[in-house]
XYZ file of C-alpha atoms in Angstrom:
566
model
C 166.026 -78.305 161.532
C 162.277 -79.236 160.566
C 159.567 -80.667 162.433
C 159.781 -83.425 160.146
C 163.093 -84.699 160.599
C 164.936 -85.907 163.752
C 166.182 -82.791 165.232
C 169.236 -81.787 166.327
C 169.385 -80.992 170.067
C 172.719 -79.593 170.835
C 172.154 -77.016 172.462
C 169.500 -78.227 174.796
C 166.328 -77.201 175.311
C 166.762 -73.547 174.527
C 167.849 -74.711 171.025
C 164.069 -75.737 169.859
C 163.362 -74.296 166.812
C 160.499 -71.730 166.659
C 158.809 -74.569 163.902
C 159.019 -77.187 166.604
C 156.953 -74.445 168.942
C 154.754 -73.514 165.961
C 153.615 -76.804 165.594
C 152.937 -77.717 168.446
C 150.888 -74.988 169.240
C 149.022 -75.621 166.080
C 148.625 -79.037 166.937
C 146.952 -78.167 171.029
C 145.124 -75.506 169.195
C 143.680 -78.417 166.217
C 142.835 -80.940 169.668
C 141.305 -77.875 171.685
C 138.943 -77.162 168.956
C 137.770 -80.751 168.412
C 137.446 -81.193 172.186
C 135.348 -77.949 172.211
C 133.078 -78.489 168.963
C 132.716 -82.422 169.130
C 133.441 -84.598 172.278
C 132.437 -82.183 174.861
C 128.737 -81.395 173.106
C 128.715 -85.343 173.352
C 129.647 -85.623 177.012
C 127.660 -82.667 177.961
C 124.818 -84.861 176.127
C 125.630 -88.051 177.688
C 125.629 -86.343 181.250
C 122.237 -85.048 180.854
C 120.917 -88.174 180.348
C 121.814 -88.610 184.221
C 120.200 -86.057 185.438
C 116.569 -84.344 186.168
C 115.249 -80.775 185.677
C 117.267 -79.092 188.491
C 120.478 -80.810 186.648
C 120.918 -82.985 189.791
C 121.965 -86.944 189.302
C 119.584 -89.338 189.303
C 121.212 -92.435 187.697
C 119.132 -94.776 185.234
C 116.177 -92.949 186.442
C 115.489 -91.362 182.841
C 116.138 -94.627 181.382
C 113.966 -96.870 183.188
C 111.402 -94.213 181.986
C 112.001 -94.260 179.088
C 111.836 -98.093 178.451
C 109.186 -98.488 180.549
C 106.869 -95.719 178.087
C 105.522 -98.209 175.355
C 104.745 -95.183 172.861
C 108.804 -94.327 173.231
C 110.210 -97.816 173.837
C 108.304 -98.605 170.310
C 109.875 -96.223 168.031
C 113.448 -97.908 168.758
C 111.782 -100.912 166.972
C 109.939 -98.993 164.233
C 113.111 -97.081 163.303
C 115.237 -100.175 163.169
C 112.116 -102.007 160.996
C 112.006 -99.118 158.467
C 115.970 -98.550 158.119
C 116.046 -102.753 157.642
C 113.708 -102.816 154.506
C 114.649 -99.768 152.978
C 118.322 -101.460 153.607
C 117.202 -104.704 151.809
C 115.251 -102.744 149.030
C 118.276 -99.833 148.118
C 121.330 -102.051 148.181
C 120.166 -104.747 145.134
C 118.814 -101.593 143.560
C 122.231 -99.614 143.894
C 124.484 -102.933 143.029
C 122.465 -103.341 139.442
C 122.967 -99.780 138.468
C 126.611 -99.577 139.182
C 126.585 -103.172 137.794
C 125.809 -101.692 134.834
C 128.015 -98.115 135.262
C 131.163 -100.410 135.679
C 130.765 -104.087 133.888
C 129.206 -103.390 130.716
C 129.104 -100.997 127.347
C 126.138 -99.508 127.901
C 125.938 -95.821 126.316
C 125.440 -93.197 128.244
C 127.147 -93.789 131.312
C 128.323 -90.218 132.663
C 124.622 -89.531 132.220
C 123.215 -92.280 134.328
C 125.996 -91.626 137.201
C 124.531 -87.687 137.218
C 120.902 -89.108 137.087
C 121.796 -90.989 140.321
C 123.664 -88.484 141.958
C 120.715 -86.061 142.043
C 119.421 -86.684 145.438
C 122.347 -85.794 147.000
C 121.939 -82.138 146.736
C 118.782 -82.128 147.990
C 117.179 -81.877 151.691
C 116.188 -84.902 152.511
C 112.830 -83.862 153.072
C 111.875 -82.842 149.274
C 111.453 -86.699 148.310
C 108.791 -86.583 151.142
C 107.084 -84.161 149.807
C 107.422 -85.615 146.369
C 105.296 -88.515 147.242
C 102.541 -86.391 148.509
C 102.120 -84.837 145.750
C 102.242 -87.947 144.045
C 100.438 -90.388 146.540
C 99.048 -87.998 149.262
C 95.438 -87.611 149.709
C 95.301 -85.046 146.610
C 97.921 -86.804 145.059
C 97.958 -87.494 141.350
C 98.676 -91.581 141.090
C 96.904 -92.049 144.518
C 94.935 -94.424 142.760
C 97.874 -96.916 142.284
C 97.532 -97.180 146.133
C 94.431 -99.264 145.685
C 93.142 -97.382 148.955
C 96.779 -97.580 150.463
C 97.906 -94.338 152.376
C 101.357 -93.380 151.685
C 101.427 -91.560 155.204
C 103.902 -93.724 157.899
C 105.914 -96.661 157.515
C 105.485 -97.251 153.543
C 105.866 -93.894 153.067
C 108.762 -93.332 155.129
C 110.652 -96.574 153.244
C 109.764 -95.445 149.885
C 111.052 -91.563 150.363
C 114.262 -92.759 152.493
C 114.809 -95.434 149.495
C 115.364 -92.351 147.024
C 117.123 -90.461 149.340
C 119.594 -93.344 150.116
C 120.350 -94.366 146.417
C 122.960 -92.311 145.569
C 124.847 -92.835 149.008
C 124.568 -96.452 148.202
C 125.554 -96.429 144.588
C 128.620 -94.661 145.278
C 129.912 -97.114 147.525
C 128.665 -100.114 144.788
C 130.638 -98.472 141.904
C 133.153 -98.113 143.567
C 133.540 -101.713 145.043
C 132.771 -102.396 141.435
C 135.228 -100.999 139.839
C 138.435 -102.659 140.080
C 138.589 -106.013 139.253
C 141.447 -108.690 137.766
C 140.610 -109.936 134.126
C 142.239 -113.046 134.742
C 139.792 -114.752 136.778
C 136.905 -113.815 134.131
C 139.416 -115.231 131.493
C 139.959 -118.843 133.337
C 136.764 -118.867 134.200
C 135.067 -118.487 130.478
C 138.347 -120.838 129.512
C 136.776 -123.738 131.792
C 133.359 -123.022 130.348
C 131.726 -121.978 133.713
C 128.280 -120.213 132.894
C 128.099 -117.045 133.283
C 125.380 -116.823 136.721
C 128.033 -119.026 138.677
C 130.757 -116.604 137.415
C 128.589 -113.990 138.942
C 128.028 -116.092 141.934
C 131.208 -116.937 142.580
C 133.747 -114.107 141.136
C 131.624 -110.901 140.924
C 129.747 -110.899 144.414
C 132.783 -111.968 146.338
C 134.863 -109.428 145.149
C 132.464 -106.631 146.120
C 131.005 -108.350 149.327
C 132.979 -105.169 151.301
C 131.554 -103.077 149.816
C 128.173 -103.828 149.318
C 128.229 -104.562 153.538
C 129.814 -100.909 153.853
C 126.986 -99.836 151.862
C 124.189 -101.440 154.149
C 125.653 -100.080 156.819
C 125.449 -96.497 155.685
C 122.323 -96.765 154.210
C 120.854 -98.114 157.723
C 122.654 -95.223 159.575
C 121.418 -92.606 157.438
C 117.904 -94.103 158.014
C 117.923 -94.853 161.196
C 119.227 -91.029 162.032
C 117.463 -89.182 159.203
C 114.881 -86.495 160.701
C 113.416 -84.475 157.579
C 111.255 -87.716 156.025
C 109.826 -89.355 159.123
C 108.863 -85.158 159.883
C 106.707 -84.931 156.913
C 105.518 -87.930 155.893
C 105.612 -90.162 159.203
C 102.356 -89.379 160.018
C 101.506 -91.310 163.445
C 104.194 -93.770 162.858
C 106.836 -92.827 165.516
C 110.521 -92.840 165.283
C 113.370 -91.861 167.064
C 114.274 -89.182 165.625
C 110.747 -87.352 165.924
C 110.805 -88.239 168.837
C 113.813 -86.591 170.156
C 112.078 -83.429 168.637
C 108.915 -83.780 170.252
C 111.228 -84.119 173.424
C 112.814 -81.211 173.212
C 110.674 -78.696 171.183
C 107.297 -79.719 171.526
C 107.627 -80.784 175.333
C 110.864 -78.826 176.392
C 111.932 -82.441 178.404
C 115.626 -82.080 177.546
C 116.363 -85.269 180.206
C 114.349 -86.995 177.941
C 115.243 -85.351 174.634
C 119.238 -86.515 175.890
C 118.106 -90.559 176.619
C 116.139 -90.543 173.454
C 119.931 -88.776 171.686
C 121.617 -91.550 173.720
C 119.384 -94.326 172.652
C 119.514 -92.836 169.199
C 123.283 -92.997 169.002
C 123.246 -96.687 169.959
C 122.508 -98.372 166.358
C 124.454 -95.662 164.346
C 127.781 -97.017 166.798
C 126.765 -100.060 166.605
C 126.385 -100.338 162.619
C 130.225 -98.322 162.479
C 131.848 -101.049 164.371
C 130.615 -103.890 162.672
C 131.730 -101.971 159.527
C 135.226 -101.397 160.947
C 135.431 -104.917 161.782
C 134.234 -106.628 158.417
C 136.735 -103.839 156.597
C 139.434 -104.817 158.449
C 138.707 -108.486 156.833
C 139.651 -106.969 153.629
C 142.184 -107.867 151.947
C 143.534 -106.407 147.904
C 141.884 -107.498 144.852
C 144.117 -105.949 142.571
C 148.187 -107.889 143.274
C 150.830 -105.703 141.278
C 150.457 -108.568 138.063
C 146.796 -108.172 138.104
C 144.877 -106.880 134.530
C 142.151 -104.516 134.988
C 138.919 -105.646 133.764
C 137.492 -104.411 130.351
C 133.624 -105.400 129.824
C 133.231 -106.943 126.240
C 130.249 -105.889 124.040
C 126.902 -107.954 125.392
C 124.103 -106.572 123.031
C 121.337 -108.825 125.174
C 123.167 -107.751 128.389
C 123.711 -104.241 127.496
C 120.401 -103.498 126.165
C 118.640 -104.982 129.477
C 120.974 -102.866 131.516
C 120.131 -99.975 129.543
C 116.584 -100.710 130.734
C 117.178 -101.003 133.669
C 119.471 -97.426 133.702
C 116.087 -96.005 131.998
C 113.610 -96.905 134.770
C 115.531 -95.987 137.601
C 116.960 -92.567 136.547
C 113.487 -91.710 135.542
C 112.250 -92.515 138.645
C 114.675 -90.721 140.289
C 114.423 -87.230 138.208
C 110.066 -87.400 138.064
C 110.365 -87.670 142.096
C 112.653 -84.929 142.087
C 110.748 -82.745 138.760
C 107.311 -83.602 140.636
C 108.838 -81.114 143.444
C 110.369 -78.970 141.558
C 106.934 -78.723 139.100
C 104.391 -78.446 142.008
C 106.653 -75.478 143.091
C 105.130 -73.580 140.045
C 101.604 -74.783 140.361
C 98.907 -72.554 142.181
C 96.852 -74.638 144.052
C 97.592 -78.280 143.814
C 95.514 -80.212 142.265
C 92.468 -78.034 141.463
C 94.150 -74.998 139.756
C 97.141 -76.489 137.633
C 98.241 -72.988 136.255
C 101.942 -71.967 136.337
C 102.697 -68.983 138.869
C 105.654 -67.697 140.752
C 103.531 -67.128 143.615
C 104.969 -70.162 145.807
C 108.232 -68.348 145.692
C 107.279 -64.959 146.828
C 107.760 -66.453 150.537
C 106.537 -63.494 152.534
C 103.686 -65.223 151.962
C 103.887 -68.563 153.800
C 107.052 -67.608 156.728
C 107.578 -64.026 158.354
C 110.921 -64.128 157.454
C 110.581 -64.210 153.375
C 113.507 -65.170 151.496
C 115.549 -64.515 154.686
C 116.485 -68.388 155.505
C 117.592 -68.779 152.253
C 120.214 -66.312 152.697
C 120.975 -67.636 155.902
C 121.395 -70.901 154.691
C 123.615 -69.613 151.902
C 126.042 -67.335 154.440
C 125.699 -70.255 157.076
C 126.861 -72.811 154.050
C 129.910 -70.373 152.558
C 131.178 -69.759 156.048
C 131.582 -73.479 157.133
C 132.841 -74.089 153.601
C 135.805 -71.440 154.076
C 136.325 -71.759 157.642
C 135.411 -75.331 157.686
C 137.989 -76.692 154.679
C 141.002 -73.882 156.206
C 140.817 -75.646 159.366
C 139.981 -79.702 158.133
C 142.696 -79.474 155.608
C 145.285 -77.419 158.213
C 144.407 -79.908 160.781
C 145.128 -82.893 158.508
C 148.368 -81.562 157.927
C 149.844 -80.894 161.367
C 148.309 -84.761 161.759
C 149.774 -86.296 158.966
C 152.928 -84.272 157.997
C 154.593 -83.099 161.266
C 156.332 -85.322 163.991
C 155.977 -83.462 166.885
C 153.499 -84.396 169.738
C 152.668 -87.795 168.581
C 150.016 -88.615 171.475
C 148.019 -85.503 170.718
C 148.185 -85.907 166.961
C 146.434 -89.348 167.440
C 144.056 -87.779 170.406
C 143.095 -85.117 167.036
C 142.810 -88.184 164.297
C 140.524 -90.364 166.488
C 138.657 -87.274 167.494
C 138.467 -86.483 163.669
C 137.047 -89.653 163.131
C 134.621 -89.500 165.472
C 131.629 -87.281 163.963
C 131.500 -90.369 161.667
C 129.758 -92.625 164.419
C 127.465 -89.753 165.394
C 124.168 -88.817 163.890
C 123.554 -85.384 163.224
C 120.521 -84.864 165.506
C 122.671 -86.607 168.477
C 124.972 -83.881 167.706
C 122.813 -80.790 167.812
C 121.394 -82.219 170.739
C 125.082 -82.025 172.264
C 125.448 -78.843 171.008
C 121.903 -77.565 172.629
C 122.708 -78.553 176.243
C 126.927 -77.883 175.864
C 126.076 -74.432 174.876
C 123.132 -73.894 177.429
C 125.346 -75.129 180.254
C 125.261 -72.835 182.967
C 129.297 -73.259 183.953
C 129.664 -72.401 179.571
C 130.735 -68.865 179.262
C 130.086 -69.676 175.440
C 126.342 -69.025 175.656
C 126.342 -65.845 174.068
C 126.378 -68.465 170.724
C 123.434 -70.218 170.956
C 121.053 -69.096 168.289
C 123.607 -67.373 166.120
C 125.083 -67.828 162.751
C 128.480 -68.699 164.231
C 127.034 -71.798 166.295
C 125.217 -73.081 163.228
C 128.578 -73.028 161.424
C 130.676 -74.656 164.119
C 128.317 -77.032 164.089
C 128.197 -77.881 160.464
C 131.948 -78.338 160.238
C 131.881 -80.235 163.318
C 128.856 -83.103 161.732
C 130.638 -83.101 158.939
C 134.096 -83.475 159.660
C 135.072 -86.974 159.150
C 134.911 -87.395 155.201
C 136.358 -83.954 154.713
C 139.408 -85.497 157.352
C 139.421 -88.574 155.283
C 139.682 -86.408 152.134
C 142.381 -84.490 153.407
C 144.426 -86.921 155.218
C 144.024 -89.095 151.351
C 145.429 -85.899 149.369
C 148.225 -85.587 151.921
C 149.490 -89.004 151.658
C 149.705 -88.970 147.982
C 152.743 -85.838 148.436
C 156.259 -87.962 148.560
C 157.879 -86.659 152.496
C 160.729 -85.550 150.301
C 159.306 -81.976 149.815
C 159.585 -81.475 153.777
C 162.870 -83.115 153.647
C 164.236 -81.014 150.893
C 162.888 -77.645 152.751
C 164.170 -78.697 156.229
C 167.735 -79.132 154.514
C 167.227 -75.548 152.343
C 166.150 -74.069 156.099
C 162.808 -73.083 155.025
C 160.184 -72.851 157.421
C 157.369 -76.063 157.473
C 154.210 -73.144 157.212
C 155.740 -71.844 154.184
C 156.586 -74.990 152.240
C 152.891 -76.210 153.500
C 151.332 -72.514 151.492
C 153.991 -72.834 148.515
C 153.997 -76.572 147.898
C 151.438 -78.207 149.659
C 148.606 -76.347 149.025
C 149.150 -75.393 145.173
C 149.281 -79.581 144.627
C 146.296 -80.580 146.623
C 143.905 -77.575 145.402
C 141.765 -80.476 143.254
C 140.994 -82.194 146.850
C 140.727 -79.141 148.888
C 137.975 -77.555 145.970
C 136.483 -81.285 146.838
C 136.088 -80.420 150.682
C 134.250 -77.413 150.230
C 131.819 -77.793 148.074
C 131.226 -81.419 149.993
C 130.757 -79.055 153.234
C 129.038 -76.371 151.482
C 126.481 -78.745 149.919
C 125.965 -80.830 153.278
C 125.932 -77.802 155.283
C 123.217 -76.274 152.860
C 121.130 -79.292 152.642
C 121.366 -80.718 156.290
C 117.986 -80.249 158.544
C 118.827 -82.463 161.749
C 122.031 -81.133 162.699
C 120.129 -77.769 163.060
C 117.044 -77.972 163.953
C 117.809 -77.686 167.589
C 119.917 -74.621 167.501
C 118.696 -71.701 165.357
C 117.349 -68.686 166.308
C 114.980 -65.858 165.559
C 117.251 -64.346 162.889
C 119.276 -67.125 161.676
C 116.104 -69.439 160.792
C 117.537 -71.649 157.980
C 116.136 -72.654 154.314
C 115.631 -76.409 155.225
C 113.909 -75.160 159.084
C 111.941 -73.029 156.844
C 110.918 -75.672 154.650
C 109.815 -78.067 157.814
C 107.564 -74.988 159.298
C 105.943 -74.690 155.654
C 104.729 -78.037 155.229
C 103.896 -78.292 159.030
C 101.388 -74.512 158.410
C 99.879 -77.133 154.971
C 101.651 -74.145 152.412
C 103.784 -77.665 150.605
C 104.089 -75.766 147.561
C 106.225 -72.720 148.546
C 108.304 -76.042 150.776
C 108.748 -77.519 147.578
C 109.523 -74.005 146.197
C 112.403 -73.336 149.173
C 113.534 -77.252 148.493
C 113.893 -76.073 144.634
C 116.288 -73.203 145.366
C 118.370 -75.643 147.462
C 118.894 -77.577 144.925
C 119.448 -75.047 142.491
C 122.319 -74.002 144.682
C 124.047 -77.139 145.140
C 123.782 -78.023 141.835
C 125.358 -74.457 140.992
C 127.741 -75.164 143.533
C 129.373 -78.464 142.068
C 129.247 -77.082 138.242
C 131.240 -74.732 139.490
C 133.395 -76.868 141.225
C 133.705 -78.807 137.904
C 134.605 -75.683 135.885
C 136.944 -74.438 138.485
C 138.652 -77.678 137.924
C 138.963 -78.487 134.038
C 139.468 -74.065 133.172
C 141.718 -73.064 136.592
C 143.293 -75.801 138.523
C 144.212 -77.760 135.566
C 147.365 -75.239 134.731
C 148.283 -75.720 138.267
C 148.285 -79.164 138.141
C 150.043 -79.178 134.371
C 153.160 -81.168 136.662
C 151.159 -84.357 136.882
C 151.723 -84.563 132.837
C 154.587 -85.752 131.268
């Protein structure tokens, strides 16, 4: 008897099979550890909220206070104004490019795609400093400005824009890419021109997912705290000021509303999203004809343009970081050195973070992808416990709703608690890990949960009936097929983990300072070049980290997945 088909229960209750106990321990062991590193930082967050310094309840109290400070009660409406234009700037911007990845014969494609993808192993923070160089006070095209200052709002818009694009364009292609030929082919038959067909075929088809897409992008703004941090100048927002809460005042009541308030638009945003995605309904019906783009020189060669100026946009914000790493003294002394990297120099603790960052990164990568894809099974492929294997899903999906600051807020106060015997963690290596699983733990669920689905039930079936154990067919079947997907969650974690700043900024400690803290205390003592320097090896590391993952793929997995050929 299996866990995944009906049992047989002669023999009463003494006749459970030790698979049905496995299991279910597994499964109360997966919803313990989602209660402990996700909903009860959040609760522990939302309680503090609701209480003063002596941890005593005092209602809306820190509320009213809150809405009743104008410098606080203002950054609600200049986070929403700057996460609404850079919205309504990256979204037309994304939809061209993977107009052109997807509906034409442009050359070059792959290319373009990797062009784009480049901010996305970078901190967020390095396109900030990027445009200082560029358009700071000392900055080379500062000129362009016309006596603009590229320090608060415009400067905040412009940096998040970058940093948003590829998050965007993923999303666009994607919507983009599957499409039936037969409604382009009636529609040139009836001689309909081809802006209406564009109008009227090509928008409506990827309306989902260009909505998904504004969503994320306005979330990600909204929440981000690296950008506002160096080049917000005055401008508030809420995520500075949750910092200046809790570091630069130590008002954790206050640090918790302004967590609280922050959460608001990022739950707000993910159930409008649910709800318009629920709307959705398939574009491609089983007699459908996938969509091949015909030859347009005039089209192609405009695209191709278009491609151009946006990739090189993209790589000069990233080289102009990378570039003013090696300069000495920016803009007076334009000589090449190493100097910026010898970071003794510029942070007590050298190359240290960096090492911590890579450790911290590896560990939730390992531990992080053992338990997410472990989890997913027990969720997806066993039948025992249904109430807690939904209670773990919805919990899995929650991190999704929940900006990353929010969370290391939660995780600040849950571990600090007085009545928390897990104290001992805050500051360490281990917290910083369970923490970076925890923020990222939706899409790597999602991932997961996908790869699962795709294995017919039949192998579990077939086991049960040969009497071999669920954990074994799971290590000797199910992991050996899904290796592609499982590669995919780690390096997504280790990338994410090595690149995120607001999930950790509350929570470090003396010795486990972290390469992107270490770049915000760099540029906050004026030393930007040895922060662009640490930003460099970042993405140096990511990128390393995904060409391995692509070697990995095409030179080992691809004997072990030699089955999928005929």
């Amino acid at each position: 008897m299996s866990v995944t088909t009906a049992p047989s229960y002669a023999g009463v209750a003494r006749t459970v099979s030790r698979e049905i106990w496995v299991a279910r321990i597994g499964v109360l062991l997966l919803v313990a550890w989602l209660l402990l590193s996700i909903a009860l930082p959040l609760w522990t967050l939302l309680s503090k909220s609701f209480q003063n310094a002596n941890g005593e309840f005092i209602g809306l109290t820190n509320y009213i206070r809150y809405f009743s400070t104008p410098s606080l009660f203002n950054s609600i409406f200049n986070s929403i104004w700057v996460a609404l234009v850079t919205t309504v700037i990256v979204i037309p911007l994304a939809f061209g490019y993977a107009y052109a990845l997807t509906r034409s014969q442009m050359r070059f494609k792959g290319l373009f795609y990797a062009a784009a993808m480049l901010p996305l192993f970078a901190p967020s923070l390095l396109s900030a400093i990027s445009l200082i160089y560029l358009f700071g006070n000392q900055g080379l095209l500062k000129g362009l400005l016309f006596g603009g200052d590229i320090y608060g709002a415009d400067g905040i818009i412009v940096a998040q824009v970058f940093y948003c694009f590829p998050h965007a364009l993923i999303i666009a292609v994607t919507a983009l890419a599957l499409a039936d030929a037969r409604l382009y082919e009636v529609a040139d038959a009836l001689g309909t021109k081809k802006s209406r067909i564009f109008r009227t075929v090509t928008l409506p088809g990827a309306k989902f997912g260009l909505i998904n897409a504004a969503f994320v992008v306005f979330t990600l703004v909204v929440t981000d705290f690296g950008i506002a941090k160096v080049i917000g100048g005055q401008f508030n927002v809420l995520a500075t000021d949750a910092y200046k809460q809790v570091v630069g005042q130590q008002n954790f009541e206050m640090g918790a509303v302004v967590g609280m308030v922050l959460l608001a638009p990022a739950i707000l945003a993910f159930v409008i999203d649910r709800m318009v995605q629920s709307r959705q309904v398939a574009l491609l019906s089983a007699r459908a004809v996938p969509l091949e783009p015909k030859p347009n020189s005039m089209r192609d060669t405009w695209l191709l343009i278009y491609c151009l100026v946006v990739a090189a946009i993209l790589i000069g914000v990233l080289g102009t970081a990378v570039w003013a790493s090696f300069i000495t003294y920016w803009p007076y002394n334009l000589t090449p050195t190493l100097n910026n990297y010898n970071f003794t120099n510029f942070d007590p603790g050298g190359w240290d973070p960096y090492f911590t960052s890579l450790a911290m990164a590896a560990c939730a990568a390992v531990f992080g992808t053992a338990i997410v894809f472990t989890g997913a099974y027990l969720v997806e492929k066993t039948k025992v416990m249904p109430g807690a294997r939904l209670l773990a899903h919805l919990l899995a999906m929650l991190p999704m709703a929940v900006p990353g600051l929010v969370l290391g807020l939660g995780y600040v106060f849950f571990v600090n608690a007085k009545w928390n015997p897990l104290g001992f963690l805050y500051g360490t290596l281990a917290v910083l890990v369970i923490n970076s699983v925890a923020h990222f733990y939706t899409v790597a669920h999602i991932t997961s949960l996908t790869a699962l689905k795709q294995i017919d039930p039949e192998f579990e079936s077939v086991s049960a009936s040969l009497k071999v154990p669920f954990w074994r067919t799971f290590a000797r079947v199910t992991v050996p097929i899904c290796w592609p997907s499982i590669l995919d969650v780690a390096v997504y974690i280790f990338v994410n983990a090595l690149t995120t700043v607001s999930a950790v900024i509350f929570l470090y400690g003396p010795n486990t300072k972290l390469a992107a803290i270490a770049i915000v205390h760099m540029d906050e003592m004026g030393a930007s070049a040895a922060a662009a320097g640490m930003a460099t090896m970042i993405v140096a590391t990511a990128l390393g980290a995904k060409l391995l993952q692509v070697l990995l793929d095409r030179v080992l997995f691809k004997r072990l997945q030699a089955w999928r050929k005929r």
